[in-house]
XYZ file of N, CA and C in Angstrom:
516
model
N 100.379 109.073 137.352
C 101.524 108.899 137.449
C 102.372 110.159 136.357
N 102.960 111.002 136.884
C 103.907 111.218 134.943
C 104.511 111.547 135.036
N 104.998 111.050 133.997
C 106.310 110.691 133.492
C 106.997 111.238 133.382
N 108.641 110.078 133.307
C 109.338 111.199 133.935
C 110.392 112.581 133.406
N 110.843 112.872 132.777
C 111.220 114.193 132.888
C 112.039 113.502 131.540
N 112.871 112.479 131.390
C 113.751 112.321 130.319
C 112.912 111.404 129.466
N 111.654 111.561 129.309
C 111.066 110.728 128.002
C 110.544 109.218 128.337
N 111.395 108.721 129.419
C 111.870 107.147 129.234
C 110.349 105.872 128.714
N 108.977 106.761 128.906
C 108.166 106.025 128.660
C 107.824 105.961 127.295
N 108.307 107.193 126.800
C 108.279 107.537 125.432
C 108.733 106.487 124.481
N 110.315 106.893 125.166
C 110.947 106.148 124.690
C 110.982 104.497 124.444
N 110.253 103.726 126.078
C 110.130 102.793 125.124
C 108.400 102.232 124.866
N 107.556 103.250 125.123
C 106.875 103.275 123.499
C 106.966 102.428 122.080
N 108.755 103.540 121.697
C 108.449 103.629 120.272
C 109.843 102.573 120.044
N 110.257 102.401 120.717
C 111.236 100.295 121.413
C 109.862 99.747 120.760
N 108.722 99.488 121.830
C 107.802 98.723 121.489
C 107.180 98.209 120.614
N 106.873 99.428 120.192
C 105.709 99.750 118.696
C 107.540 99.052 117.382
N 108.708 99.442 117.695
C 109.622 99.110 116.879
C 108.986 97.770 116.916
N 109.668 97.281 117.901
C 109.559 95.097 117.802
C 108.347 94.309 117.462
N 106.863 95.000 117.634
C 105.877 95.736 116.372
C 105.516 95.306 115.231
N 106.693 96.334 115.177
C 106.365 96.662 113.261
C 107.242 95.842 112.617
N 108.441 95.346 113.245
C 109.727 94.286 113.060
C 108.730 92.674 113.033
N 107.990 92.390 113.761
C 107.820 91.489 114.011
C 106.640 91.033 112.897
N 106.084 92.757 112.513
C 104.724 91.955 111.766
C 105.748 92.068 109.780
N 106.235 92.848 109.904
C 107.649 92.624 108.789
C 107.903 91.193 108.571
N 108.421 90.743 109.679
C 109.186 89.441 109.150
C 107.630 87.960 109.106
N 107.051 87.977 109.591
C 105.329 87.690 109.222
C 105.511 87.578 108.316
N 105.386 88.511 107.502
C 104.690 89.326 106.116
C 105.545 88.561 105.132
N 106.863 88.233 105.255
C 107.907 87.841 104.829
C 108.140 86.475 104.762
N 108.078 86.098 105.964
C 108.205 84.726 106.504
C 107.940 83.661 107.147
N 107.077 84.199 107.404
C 105.438 83.668 108.418
C 106.413 83.634 110.018
N 105.668 82.993 111.460
C 106.183 83.380 111.932
C 106.763 82.264 112.646
N 106.860 81.099 111.800
C 108.175 80.590 112.027
C 109.373 81.574 112.631
N 110.037 82.387 111.313
C 110.617 83.509 111.311
C 110.919 83.633 112.630
N 110.344 83.947 112.830
C 110.263 85.552 114.157
C 110.659 84.292 115.954
N 111.961 85.346 116.122
C 112.590 85.035 116.535
C 113.564 85.130 117.744
N 114.182 85.740 118.827
C 114.177 86.926 119.414
C 115.455 87.411 118.748
N 116.599 86.933 117.915
C 118.094 87.750 117.008
C 116.995 88.367 115.984
N 115.854 87.756 115.145
C 115.403 88.126 114.485
C 115.220 89.469 113.989
N 113.365 89.532 115.176
C 113.023 91.103 115.298
C 114.068 91.848 115.863
N 114.776 92.040 116.829
C 116.038 92.416 116.922
C 117.289 93.021 115.615
N 117.303 92.112 114.950
C 117.990 93.025 113.337
C 117.062 93.767 112.880
N 115.414 93.401 112.818
C 114.823 93.440 111.937
C 114.697 94.767 112.459
N 114.335 95.118 113.666
C 114.177 96.646 114.659
C 115.150 97.713 114.992
N 116.552 96.955 114.772
C 118.029 97.725 114.798
C 118.057 97.946 116.454
N 117.528 96.450 117.058
C 117.922 97.183 119.394
C 118.579 95.957 118.927
N 118.966 96.050 120.675
C 120.235 94.683 120.259
C 118.972 93.783 120.951
N 119.300 91.989 121.149
C 118.296 90.983 121.020
C 117.359 90.939 122.492
N 119.230 91.346 123.934
C 117.658 91.615 124.783
C 117.314 93.095 125.421
N 116.346 93.937 123.593
C 115.300 94.476 124.307
C 114.040 93.673 123.847
N 114.004 92.358 122.896
C 113.012 91.843 122.715
C 111.924 91.030 124.108
N 112.976 90.703 125.308
C 113.031 90.216 125.933
C 112.554 90.775 127.430
N 113.419 92.678 127.306
C 112.517 93.110 128.126
C 111.381 93.671 127.717
N 111.220 94.020 126.552
C 109.719 94.437 126.458
C 108.402 93.521 126.197
N 109.150 92.106 125.797
C 108.199 91.119 125.896
C 108.760 89.669 126.322
N 107.378 89.159 127.383
C 108.173 88.016 128.162
C 109.147 86.896 127.346
N 108.484 86.915 126.576
C 108.843 86.316 125.129
C 108.877 85.920 123.954
N 108.973 85.736 122.799
C 108.517 85.531 121.574
C 106.951 84.752 121.087
N 106.346 83.959 121.997
C 105.504 83.516 121.840
C 104.150 84.611 121.962
N 104.722 86.172 123.558
C 104.317 86.922 123.957
C 104.093 87.889 122.829
N 105.473 88.200 122.160
C 105.678 89.592 121.017
C 104.002 89.406 119.916
N 104.415 87.766 119.256
C 103.527 87.347 118.253
C 101.719 87.762 119.266
N 101.404 87.113 119.651
C 100.021 87.570 120.271
C 100.098 89.149 120.719
N 100.736 89.816 120.931
C 100.771 91.271 121.327
C 100.805 91.755 119.541
N 101.139 91.419 118.132
C 101.231 91.658 117.664
C 99.788 91.211 116.745
N 99.552 90.145 117.119
C 98.180 89.646 116.314
C 97.127 90.610 117.278
N 96.818 90.980 118.358
C 96.157 92.110 119.324
C 96.627 93.452 119.010
N 97.413 94.219 118.986
C 97.974 94.779 118.384
C 96.829 95.359 116.685
N 97.054 94.530 115.453
C 96.686 94.521 114.686
C 95.452 94.573 114.262
N 94.342 93.474 115.520
C 92.687 93.285 116.164
C 92.449 94.674 116.295
N 92.991 95.093 117.354
C 92.700 96.979 117.648
C 92.614 97.535 116.913
N 93.022 97.557 115.595
C 93.231 98.876 114.213
C 92.280 98.070 113.738
N 91.539 97.437 113.581
C 91.350 97.011 112.566
C 89.758 97.158 113.134
N 89.009 96.919 114.358
C 88.152 96.841 114.958
C 87.939 98.056 115.767
N 89.509 98.600 115.879
C 89.023 100.039 116.521
C 88.092 101.196 115.145
N 88.890 100.805 114.359
C 88.503 101.369 112.631
C 86.749 101.345 111.868
N 86.519 100.326 112.222
C 84.929 99.547 112.237
C 83.868 99.603 112.488
N 84.533 99.763 114.469
C 83.044 100.415 115.198
C 82.581 102.097 114.903
N 83.973 103.039 113.887
C 84.103 103.624 113.662
C 82.741 104.148 112.370
N 82.070 102.950 111.889
C 81.955 102.938 110.641
C 80.711 102.544 110.896
N 79.697 104.114 109.554
C 77.766 103.565 110.056
C 77.531 103.532 108.843
N 78.315 103.991 108.397
C 77.021 103.579 106.768
C 77.983 102.272 105.907
N 77.004 101.602 105.403
C 77.309 100.280 103.928
C 79.090 102.247 103.186
N 77.977 101.974 102.482
C 79.406 103.456 101.860
C 80.260 104.392 102.749
N 79.941 103.942 104.447
C 81.628 104.231 104.801
C 82.800 102.909 105.389
N 82.247 101.657 105.084
C 82.316 100.426 105.546
C 83.356 100.291 104.333
N 82.834 101.017 102.728
C 83.271 100.016 101.252
C 84.900 101.593 101.405
N 84.633 102.740 102.293
C 85.718 103.018 101.997
C 87.006 102.596 103.079
N 86.057 102.334 103.887
C 87.338 101.644 105.376
C 87.477 100.651 104.482
N 87.256 99.649 103.769
C 87.783 98.369 102.718
C 88.898 98.676 101.918
N 88.429 100.066 100.824
C 89.147 99.800 99.898
C 90.592 100.723 100.521
N 90.587 101.403 101.820
C 91.116 102.204 102.706
C 92.954 100.308 102.958
N 92.035 99.658 103.557
C 92.297 98.205 103.918
C 93.001 97.903 102.567
N 92.700 97.282 101.339
C 92.694 97.023 100.215
C 93.441 97.593 99.840
N 94.434 98.650 99.922
C 95.459 99.677 98.811
C 96.235 100.124 99.477
N 96.633 98.969 100.533
C 97.749 99.552 100.924
C 99.353 98.737 99.327
N 100.132 99.456 99.921
C 100.831 99.348 99.238
C 101.620 97.860 99.675
N 102.158 97.833 100.973
C 103.059 96.458 101.347
C 101.961 95.352 101.673
N 102.188 94.788 100.503
C 101.068 93.877 100.250
C 102.108 92.221 101.717
N 102.954 92.822 101.879
C 103.639 91.391 102.844
C 102.612 92.345 104.434
N 102.575 92.963 104.758
C 101.815 93.512 105.695
C 100.334 93.099 105.344
N 99.663 93.135 105.323
C 97.856 92.243 104.693
C 97.780 90.749 105.078
N 99.375 90.088 104.307
C 99.705 88.852 104.602
C 100.089 87.977 106.440
N 100.912 90.241 106.796
C 101.711 88.880 107.793
C 100.274 89.174 108.303
N 98.896 90.416 108.331
C 98.012 90.491 109.351
C 96.615 89.048 109.484
N 97.545 88.370 107.642
C 95.989 86.705 107.785
C 96.985 85.827 108.569
N 98.289 85.727 107.804
C 99.659 84.978 108.835
C 98.398 84.657 110.102
N 99.322 85.565 111.377
C 98.677 85.991 112.895
C 97.240 85.322 112.286
N 96.126 85.713 112.344
C 94.899 84.804 112.492
C 95.161 83.585 112.470
N 95.848 83.608 111.085
C 95.714 81.750 111.674
C 96.361 81.359 112.277
N 97.656 81.791 112.915
C 98.617 81.149 114.527
C 96.642 81.584 115.218
N 96.644 82.373 115.809
C 95.328 82.502 116.279
C 94.594 80.644 116.337
N 93.863 80.782 114.878
C 93.052 80.056 114.572
C 93.528 78.426 115.024
N 95.045 78.416 115.604
C 95.620 77.260 115.758
C 95.636 76.622 116.801
N 95.244 78.315 117.628
C 95.814 78.215 119.123
C 93.889 78.492 120.176
N 94.049 77.342 120.698
C 92.114 77.346 121.612
C 92.324 78.483 122.730
N 93.913 79.229 122.394
C 93.782 79.813 123.637
C 93.769 81.308 123.152
N 93.994 81.394 122.038
C 94.039 82.274 121.082
C 92.265 82.902 120.750
N 91.772 82.328 120.555
C 89.791 81.411 119.961
C 89.832 83.543 119.927
N 89.691 83.674 121.654
C 88.805 84.662 121.666
C 89.731 86.176 120.769
N 90.994 86.355 119.862
C 91.487 86.950 119.318
C 90.452 87.153 118.354
N 89.738 86.674 117.491
C 89.131 86.268 116.055
C 87.575 86.314 116.518
N 86.869 86.205 117.666
C 85.928 86.256 118.568
C 85.656 87.465 118.338
N 87.036 88.176 118.799
C 87.108 90.023 119.240
C 86.953 89.884 117.539
N 87.244 89.988 116.821
C 86.875 90.646 115.220
C 85.324 89.771 114.877
N 85.355 88.685 114.893
C 83.772 88.102 114.265
C 82.954 89.132 115.517
N 82.918 89.172 116.615
C 81.829 90.198 117.020
C 81.819 91.780 116.450
N 82.698 92.146 115.901
C 82.891 93.272 116.013
C 82.235 93.816 114.800
N 82.345 92.628 113.191
C 82.639 92.808 112.468
C 80.663 92.047 112.278
N 80.122 91.681 113.347
C 78.778 91.513 113.527
C 78.012 92.750 114.096
N 78.620 93.355 115.263
C 78.090 94.804 115.413
C 77.416 95.075 114.628
N 78.599 95.465 113.707
C 79.085 96.395 112.457
C 77.511 96.306 111.825
N 77.360 94.835 111.165
C 75.903 93.792 110.509
C 74.907 94.627 111.369
N 75.196 94.865 111.973
C 73.792 95.648 112.989
C 73.441 96.623 112.641
N 74.122 97.370 112.686
C 74.574 98.483 113.120
C 74.383 99.177 111.360
N 74.692 98.507 110.480
C 74.564 99.078 108.609
C 73.578 98.273 108.370
N 72.747 97.594 108.848
C 71.684 96.614 108.403
C 70.576 97.080 109.512
N 69.302 97.420 110.246
C 69.493 97.422 110.948
C 68.360 96.427 110.579
N 66.980 96.888 109.471
C 66.073 96.300 108.984
C 66.342 95.299 108.439
N 67.184 94.497 108.396
C 67.305 93.412 107.543
C 68.334 92.528 108.560
N 68.168 91.624 108.933
C 68.757 89.954 109.692
C 69.617 89.486 108.911
N 67.909 89.085 107.521
C 69.145 88.879 106.339
C 69.870 88.358 105.559
N 69.986 89.641 105.427
C 71.306 90.341 104.799
C 72.523 90.336 105.434
N 72.216 90.577 106.600
C 73.798 91.231 107.718
C 74.959 89.595 107.037
N 74.109 88.587 107.500
C 75.411 86.961 107.062
C 76.443 87.983 105.625
N 75.309 87.542 104.293
C 76.286 88.110 103.435
C 77.155 88.743 103.962
N 76.766 90.709 104.425
C 77.538 91.639 104.645
C 78.695 90.851 105.071
N 78.634 89.974 106.119
C 79.817 89.978 107.271
C 80.929 89.131 106.093
N 80.331 88.220 105.118
C 81.240 87.336 104.443
C 81.964 87.782 103.231
N 81.326 89.184 102.469
C 81.732 89.680 101.905
C 82.602 90.473 102.324
N 82.677 91.190 103.998
C 83.936 91.343 104.162
C 84.907 90.865 104.513
N 84.567 89.695 104.909
C 85.610 89.026 105.301
C 86.090 87.978 103.975
N 85.713 88.534 103.072
C 85.857 87.755 101.235
C 86.887 89.050 100.803
N 86.620 89.574 101.277
C 86.934 91.380 100.879
C 88.616 90.958 101.484
N 88.859 90.530 102.889
C 89.577 91.375 103.692
C 91.198 90.182 102.412
N 90.261 88.887 102.779
C 90.965 87.788 102.179
C 91.817 87.472 100.819
N 90.587 88.623 99.712
C 91.283 89.165 98.702
C 92.550 90.280 99.224
N 91.839 90.642 99.816
C 93.433 92.079 99.964
C 95.071 91.390 100.008
N 94.738 89.872 101.287
C 95.854 89.302 102.004
C 96.164 88.316 100.246
N 95.773 88.152 99.076
C 95.870 87.252 98.149
C 96.811 87.887 97.198
N 96.488 90.028 97.587
C 96.800 90.502 96.522
C 95.768 90.953 95.421
N 94.748 90.057 95.506
C 93.830 91.010 93.809
C 92.677 92.665 94.443
N 92.746 92.852 93.184
C 92.449 94.277 93.436
C 90.408 93.089 92.889
N 89.986 93.075 93.609
C 88.703 92.937 93.950
C 88.103 94.537 95.334
N 86.933 94.356 94.181
C 85.739 96.668 94.206
C 85.300 95.979 95.302
N 85.844 96.970 96.220
C 85.293 96.970 97.863
C 83.328 98.008 97.886
N 83.019 97.926 95.908
C 81.633 98.347 96.096
C 80.568 97.227 96.198
N 80.747 96.016 96.085
C 80.215 95.610 95.592
C 79.023 95.614 96.897
N 79.895 96.093 98.550
C 79.051 96.099 99.294
C 77.515 96.296 99.290
N 78.416 97.768 98.315
C 76.884 98.678 98.409
C 75.561 98.437 97.454
N 75.813 97.001 96.755
C 75.309 95.985 96.618
C 74.391 95.117 97.597
N 74.964 95.049 98.841
C 74.136 94.152 99.275
C 72.358 94.671 99.854
């Protein structure tokens, strides 16, 4: 079906993206408990009714934020073909200037870890990372768990604000 001539679909996608971005800022600053309909609307500078227009509930908004973050990382990981490329990706992830966004992403992973209904989101990351390890170390299955552990550790280190050097992976 073609998009309406007045651009409503694009406007709706921009507003949905603004709500997700506002949610990530709130989570990064104050945790998932700070995410309310009014707080997200104020952060996104939209009317409070917009939150429930685009998301059935605040819970759905949090789950959508988690899935969006997960999609971004999994998509980037899927394009990695060498350990050197993985180092570049980790450098990009760890060098972002907005530490609160990294904290928000981890907070959402912890949110999922507490909810059995969201375990699939955690598995999606684990599966993508395990597949990358197979791709990057096809002849060395013993070192794959080390690669996975290093990537997860470097990601956590970035959330803690540490400046670990992802080139440690080149020595794996």
